[in-house]
mmCIF file with all atom_site columns, C-alpha atoms in Angstrom:
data_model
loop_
_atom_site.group_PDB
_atom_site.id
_atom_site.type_symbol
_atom_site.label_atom_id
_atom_site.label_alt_id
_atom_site.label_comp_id
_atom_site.label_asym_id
_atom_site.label_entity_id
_atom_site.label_seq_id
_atom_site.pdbx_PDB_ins_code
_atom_site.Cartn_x
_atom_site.Cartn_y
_atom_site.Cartn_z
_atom_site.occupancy
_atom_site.B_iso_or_equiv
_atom_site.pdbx_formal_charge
_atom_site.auth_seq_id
_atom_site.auth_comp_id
_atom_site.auth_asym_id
_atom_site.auth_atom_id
_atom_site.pdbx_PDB_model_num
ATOM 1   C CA . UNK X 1 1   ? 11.563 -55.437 24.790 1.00 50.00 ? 16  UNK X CA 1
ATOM 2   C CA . UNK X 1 2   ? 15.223 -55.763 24.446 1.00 52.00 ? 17  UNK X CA 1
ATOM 3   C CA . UNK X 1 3   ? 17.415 -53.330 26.138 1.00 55.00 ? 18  UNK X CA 1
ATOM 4   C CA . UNK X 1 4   ? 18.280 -50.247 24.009 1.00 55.00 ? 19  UNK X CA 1
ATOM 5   C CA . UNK X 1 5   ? 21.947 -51.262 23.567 1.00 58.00 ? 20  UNK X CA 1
ATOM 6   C CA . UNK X 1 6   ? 21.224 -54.465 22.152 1.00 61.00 ? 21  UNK X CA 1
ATOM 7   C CA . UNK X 1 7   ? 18.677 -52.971 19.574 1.00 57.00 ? 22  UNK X CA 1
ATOM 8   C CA . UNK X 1 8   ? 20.924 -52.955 16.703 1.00 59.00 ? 23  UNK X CA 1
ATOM 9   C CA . UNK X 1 9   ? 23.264 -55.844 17.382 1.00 77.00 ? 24  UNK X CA 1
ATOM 10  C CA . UNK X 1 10  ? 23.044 -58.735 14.855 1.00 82.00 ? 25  UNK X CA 1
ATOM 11  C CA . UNK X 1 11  ? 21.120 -61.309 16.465 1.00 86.00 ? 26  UNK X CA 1
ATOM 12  C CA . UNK X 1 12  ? 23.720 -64.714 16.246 1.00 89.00 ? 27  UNK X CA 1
ATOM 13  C CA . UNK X 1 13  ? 21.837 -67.934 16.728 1.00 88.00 ? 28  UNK X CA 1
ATOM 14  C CA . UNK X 1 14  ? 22.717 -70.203 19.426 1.00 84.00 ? 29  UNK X CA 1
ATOM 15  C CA . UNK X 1 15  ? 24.331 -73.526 17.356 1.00 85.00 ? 30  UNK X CA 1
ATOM 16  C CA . UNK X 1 16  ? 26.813 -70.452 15.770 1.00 88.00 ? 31  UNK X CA 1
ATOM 17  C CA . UNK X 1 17  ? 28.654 -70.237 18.647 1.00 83.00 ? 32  UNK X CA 1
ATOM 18  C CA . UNK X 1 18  ? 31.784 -69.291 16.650 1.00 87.00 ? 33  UNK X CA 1
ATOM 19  C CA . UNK X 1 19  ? 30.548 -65.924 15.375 1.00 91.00 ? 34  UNK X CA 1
ATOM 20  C CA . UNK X 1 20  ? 30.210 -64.542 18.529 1.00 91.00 ? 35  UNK X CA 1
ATOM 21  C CA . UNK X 1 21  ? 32.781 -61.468 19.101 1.00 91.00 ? 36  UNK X CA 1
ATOM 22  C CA . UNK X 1 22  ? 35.733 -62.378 20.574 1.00 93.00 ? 37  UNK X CA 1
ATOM 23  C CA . UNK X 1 23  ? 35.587 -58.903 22.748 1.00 94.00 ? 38  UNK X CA 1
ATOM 24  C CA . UNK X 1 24  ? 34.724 -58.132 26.306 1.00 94.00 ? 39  UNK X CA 1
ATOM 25  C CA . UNK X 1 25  ? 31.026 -57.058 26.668 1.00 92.00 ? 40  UNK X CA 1
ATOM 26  C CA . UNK X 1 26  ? 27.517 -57.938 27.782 1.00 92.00 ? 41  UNK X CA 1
ATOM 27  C CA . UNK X 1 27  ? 24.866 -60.319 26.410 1.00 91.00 ? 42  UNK X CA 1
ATOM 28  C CA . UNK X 1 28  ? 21.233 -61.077 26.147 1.00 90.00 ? 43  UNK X CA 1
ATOM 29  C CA . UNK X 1 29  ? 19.734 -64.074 25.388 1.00 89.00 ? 44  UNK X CA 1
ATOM 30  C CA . UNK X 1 30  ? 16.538 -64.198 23.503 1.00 87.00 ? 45  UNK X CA 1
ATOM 31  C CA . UNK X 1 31  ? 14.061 -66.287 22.319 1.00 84.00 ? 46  UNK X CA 1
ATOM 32  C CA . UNK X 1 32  ? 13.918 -64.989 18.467 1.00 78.00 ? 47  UNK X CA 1
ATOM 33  C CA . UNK X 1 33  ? 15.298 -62.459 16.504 1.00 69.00 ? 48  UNK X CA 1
ATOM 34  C CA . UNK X 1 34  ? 12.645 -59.976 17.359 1.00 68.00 ? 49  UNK X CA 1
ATOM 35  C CA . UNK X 1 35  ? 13.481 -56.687 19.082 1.00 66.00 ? 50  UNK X CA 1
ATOM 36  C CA . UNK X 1 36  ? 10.596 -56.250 20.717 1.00 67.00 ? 51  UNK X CA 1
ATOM 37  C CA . UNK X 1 37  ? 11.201 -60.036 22.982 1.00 73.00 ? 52  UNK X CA 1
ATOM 38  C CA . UNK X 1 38  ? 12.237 -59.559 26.448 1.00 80.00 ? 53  UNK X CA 1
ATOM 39  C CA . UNK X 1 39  ? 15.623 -61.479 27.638 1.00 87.00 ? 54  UNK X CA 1
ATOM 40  C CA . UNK X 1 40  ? 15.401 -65.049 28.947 1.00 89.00 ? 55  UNK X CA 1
ATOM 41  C CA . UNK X 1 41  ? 18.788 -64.454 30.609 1.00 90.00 ? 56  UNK X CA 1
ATOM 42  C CA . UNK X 1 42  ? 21.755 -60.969 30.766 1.00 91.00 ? 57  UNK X CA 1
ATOM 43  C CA . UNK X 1 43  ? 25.675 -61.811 31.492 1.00 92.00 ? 58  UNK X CA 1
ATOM 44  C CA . UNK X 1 44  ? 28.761 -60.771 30.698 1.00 92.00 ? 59  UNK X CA 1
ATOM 45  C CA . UNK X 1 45  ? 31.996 -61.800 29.414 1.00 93.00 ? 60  UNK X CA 1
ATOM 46  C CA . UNK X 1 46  ? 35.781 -60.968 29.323 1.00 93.00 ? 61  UNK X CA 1
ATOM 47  C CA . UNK X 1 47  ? 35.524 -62.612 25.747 1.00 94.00 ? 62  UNK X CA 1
ATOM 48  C CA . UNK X 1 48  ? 31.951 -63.595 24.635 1.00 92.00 ? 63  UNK X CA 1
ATOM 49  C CA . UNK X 1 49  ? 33.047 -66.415 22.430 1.00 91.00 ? 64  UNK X CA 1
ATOM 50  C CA . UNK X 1 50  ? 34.894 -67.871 24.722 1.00 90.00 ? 65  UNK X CA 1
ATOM 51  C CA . UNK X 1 51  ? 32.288 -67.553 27.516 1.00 89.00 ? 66  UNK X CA 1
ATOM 52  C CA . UNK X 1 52  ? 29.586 -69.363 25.680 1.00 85.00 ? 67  UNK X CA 1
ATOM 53  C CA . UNK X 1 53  ? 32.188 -72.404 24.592 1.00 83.00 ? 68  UNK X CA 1
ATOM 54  C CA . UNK X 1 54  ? 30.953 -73.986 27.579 1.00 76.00 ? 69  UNK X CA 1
ATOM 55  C CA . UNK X 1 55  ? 28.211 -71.997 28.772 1.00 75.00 ? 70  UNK X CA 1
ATOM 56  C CA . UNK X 1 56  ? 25.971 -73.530 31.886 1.00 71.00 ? 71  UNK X CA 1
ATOM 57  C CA . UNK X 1 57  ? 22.485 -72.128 30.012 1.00 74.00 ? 72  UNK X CA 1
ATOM 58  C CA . UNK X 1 58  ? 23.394 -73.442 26.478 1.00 76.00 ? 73  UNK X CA 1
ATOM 59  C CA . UNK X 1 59  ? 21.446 -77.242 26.925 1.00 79.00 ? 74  UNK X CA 1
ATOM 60  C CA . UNK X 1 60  ? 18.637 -74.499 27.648 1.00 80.00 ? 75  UNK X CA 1
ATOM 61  C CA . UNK X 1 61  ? 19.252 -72.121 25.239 1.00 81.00 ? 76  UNK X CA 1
ATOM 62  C CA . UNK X 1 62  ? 19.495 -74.797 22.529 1.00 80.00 ? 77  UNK X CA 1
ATOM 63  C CA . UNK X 1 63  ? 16.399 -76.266 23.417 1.00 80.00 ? 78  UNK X CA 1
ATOM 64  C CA . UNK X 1 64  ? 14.848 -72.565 22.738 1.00 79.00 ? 79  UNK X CA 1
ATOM 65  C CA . UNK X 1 65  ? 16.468 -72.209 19.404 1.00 81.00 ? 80  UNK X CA 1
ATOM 66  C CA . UNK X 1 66  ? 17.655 -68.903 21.043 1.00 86.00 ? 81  UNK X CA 1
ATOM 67  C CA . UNK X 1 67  ? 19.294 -65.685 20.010 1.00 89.00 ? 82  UNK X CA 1
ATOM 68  C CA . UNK X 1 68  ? 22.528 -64.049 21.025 1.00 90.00 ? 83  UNK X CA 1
ATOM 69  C CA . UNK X 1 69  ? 22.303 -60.340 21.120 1.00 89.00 ? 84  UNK X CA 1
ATOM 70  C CA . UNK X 1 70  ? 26.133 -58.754 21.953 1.00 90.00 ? 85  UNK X CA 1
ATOM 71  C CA . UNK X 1 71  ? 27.155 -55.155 23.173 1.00 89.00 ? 86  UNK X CA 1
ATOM 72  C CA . UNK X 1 72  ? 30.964 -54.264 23.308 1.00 90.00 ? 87  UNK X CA 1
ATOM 73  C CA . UNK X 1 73  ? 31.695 -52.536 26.985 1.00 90.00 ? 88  UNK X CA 1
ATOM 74  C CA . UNK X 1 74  ? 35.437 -51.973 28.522 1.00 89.00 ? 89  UNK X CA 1
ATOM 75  C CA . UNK X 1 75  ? 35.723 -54.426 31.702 1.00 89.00 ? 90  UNK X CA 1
ATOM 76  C CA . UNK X 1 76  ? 35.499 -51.976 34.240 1.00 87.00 ? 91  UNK X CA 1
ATOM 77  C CA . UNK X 1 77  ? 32.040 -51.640 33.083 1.00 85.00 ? 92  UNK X CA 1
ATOM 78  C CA . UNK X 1 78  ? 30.685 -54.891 32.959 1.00 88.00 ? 93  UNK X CA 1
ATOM 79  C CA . UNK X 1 79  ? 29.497 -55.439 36.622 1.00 87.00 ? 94  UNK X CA 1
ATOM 80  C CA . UNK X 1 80  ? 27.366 -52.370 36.620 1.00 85.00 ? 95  UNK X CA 1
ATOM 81  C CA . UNK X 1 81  ? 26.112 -52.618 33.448 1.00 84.00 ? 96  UNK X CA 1
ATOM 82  C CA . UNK X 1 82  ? 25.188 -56.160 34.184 1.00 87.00 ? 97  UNK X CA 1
ATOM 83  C CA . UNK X 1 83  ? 23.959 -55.225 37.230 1.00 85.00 ? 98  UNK X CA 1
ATOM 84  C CA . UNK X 1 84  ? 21.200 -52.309 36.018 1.00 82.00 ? 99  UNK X CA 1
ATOM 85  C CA . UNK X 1 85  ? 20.691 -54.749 33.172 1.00 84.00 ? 100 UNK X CA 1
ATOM 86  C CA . UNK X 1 86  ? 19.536 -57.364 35.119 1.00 86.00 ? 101 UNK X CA 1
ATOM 87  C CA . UNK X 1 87  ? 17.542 -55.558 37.653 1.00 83.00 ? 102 UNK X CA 1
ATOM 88  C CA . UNK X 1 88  ? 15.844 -53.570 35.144 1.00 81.00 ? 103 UNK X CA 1
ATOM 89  C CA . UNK X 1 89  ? 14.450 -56.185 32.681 1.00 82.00 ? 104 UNK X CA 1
ATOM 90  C CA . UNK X 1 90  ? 14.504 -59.256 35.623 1.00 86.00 ? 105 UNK X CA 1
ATOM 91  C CA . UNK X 1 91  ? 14.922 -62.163 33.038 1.00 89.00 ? 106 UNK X CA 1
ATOM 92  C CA . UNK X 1 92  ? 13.784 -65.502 34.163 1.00 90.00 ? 107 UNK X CA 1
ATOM 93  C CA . UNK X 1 93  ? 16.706 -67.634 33.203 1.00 88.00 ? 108 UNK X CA 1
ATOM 94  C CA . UNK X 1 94  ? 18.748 -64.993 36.181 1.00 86.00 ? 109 UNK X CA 1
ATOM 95  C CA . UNK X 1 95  ? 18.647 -66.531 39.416 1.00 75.00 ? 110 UNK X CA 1
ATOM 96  C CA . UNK X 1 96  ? 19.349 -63.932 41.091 1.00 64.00 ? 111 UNK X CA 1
ATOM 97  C CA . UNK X 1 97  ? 20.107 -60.466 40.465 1.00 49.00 ? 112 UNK X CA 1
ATOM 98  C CA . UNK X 1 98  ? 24.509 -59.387 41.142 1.00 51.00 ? 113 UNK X CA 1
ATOM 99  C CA . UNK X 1 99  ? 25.574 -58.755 44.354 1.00 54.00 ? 114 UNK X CA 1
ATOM 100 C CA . UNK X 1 100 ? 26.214 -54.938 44.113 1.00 51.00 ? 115 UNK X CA 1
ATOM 101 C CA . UNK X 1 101 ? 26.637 -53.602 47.812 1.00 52.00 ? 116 UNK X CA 1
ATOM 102 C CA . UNK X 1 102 ? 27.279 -50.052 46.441 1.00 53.00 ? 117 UNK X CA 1
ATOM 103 C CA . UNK X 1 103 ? 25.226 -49.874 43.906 1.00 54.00 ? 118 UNK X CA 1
ATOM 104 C CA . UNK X 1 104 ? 24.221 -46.071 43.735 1.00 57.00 ? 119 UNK X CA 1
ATOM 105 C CA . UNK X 1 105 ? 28.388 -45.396 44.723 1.00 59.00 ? 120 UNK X CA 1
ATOM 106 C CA . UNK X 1 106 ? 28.823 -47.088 41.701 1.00 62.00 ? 121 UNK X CA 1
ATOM 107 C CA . UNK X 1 107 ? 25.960 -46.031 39.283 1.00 59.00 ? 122 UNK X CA 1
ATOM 108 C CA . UNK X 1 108 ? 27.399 -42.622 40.302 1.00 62.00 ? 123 UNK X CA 1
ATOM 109 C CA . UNK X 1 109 ? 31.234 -43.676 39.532 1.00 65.00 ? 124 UNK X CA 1
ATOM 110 C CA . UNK X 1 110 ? 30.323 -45.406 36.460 1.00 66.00 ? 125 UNK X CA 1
ATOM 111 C CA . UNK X 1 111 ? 28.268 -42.166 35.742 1.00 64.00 ? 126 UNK X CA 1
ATOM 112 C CA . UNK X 1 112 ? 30.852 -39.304 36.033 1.00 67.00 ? 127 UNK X CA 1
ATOM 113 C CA . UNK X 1 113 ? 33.436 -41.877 34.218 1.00 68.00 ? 128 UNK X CA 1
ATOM 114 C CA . UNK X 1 114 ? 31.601 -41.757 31.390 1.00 67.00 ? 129 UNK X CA 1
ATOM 115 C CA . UNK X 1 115 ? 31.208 -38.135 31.909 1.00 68.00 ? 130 UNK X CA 1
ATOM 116 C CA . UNK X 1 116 ? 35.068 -37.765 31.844 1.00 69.00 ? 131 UNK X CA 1
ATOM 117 C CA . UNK X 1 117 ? 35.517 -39.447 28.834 1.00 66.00 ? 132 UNK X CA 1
ATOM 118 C CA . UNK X 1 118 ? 32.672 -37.424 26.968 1.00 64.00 ? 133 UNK X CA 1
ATOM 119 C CA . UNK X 1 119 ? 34.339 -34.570 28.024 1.00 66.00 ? 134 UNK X CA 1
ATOM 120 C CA . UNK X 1 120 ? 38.074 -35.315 26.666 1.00 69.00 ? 135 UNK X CA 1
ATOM 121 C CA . UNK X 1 121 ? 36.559 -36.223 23.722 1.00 64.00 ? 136 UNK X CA 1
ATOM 122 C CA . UNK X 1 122 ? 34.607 -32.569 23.095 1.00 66.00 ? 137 UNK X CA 1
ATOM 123 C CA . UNK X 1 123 ? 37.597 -30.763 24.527 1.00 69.00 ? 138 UNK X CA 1
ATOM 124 C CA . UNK X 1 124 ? 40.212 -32.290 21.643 1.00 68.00 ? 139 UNK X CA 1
ATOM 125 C CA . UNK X 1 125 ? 37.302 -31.835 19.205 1.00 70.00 ? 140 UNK X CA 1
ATOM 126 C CA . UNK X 1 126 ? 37.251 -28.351 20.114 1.00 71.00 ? 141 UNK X CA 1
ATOM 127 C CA . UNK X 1 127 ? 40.932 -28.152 19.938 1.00 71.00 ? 142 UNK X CA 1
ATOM 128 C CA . UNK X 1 128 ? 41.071 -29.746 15.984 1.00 71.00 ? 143 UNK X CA 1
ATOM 129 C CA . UNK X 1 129 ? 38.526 -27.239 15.164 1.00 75.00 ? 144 UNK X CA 1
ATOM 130 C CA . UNK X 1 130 ? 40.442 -24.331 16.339 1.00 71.00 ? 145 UNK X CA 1
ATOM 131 C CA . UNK X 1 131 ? 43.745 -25.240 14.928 1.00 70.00 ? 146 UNK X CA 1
ATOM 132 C CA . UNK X 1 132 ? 42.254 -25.784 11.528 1.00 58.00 ? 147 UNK X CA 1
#
């Protein structure tokens, strides 16, 4: 099965190269437009569009009639998200999984980021509330 955050991406198919988000993010090849199909292959990309212009899998992917599935992330969290991507759903068309040294350092970084930013966001929510 797909990983949760592609779940309700639209599924772009493989000779529509040019609807593919022009955003930083990750991506999941697939082999339909099923949910439920594991990933033949996980990346990421700066700019997805411009990644898969010349992308070394698309003979492959063509051949497959395959899928695009997209998910919008900020840079700094592509290589980790790649990363526990890729090593959680191990699809075949990855050669091998990201070097990640530091992996737990960074699971844990990437972690209390998020955490951070979850907070901010409650704290001036709590702050509109009280000055309305």
């Amino acid at each position: 099965m797909l990983p949760l955050q592609f779940l309700l991406s639209k599924p772009i198919h493989i000779s529509d190269r040019t609807d593919l988000p022009e955003w930083p993010g990750l991506y999941a090849l697939v082999a339909s437009r099923s949910i439920f199909e594991d990933p033949l292959y996980i990346g990421k990309a700066g700019n997805i569009r411009r990644r898969w212009a010349g992308h070394h899998k698309e003979g492959k992917a063509l051949a497959h009639g395959a899928y695009i599935r997209c998910r919008r992330y900020q840079k700094w969290e592509l290589p980790i998200v790649e990363a526990i991507a890729i090593k959680s759903f191990r699809p075949p068309w990855n050669e091998r999984t990201p070097r990640t040294k530091s992996y737990p350092l960074e699971w844990a970084r990437y972690q209390l980021k998020r955490g951070i930013e979850l907070a901010i966001a409650v704290a001036a929510l709590v702050v509109l509330i009280h000055a309305a």
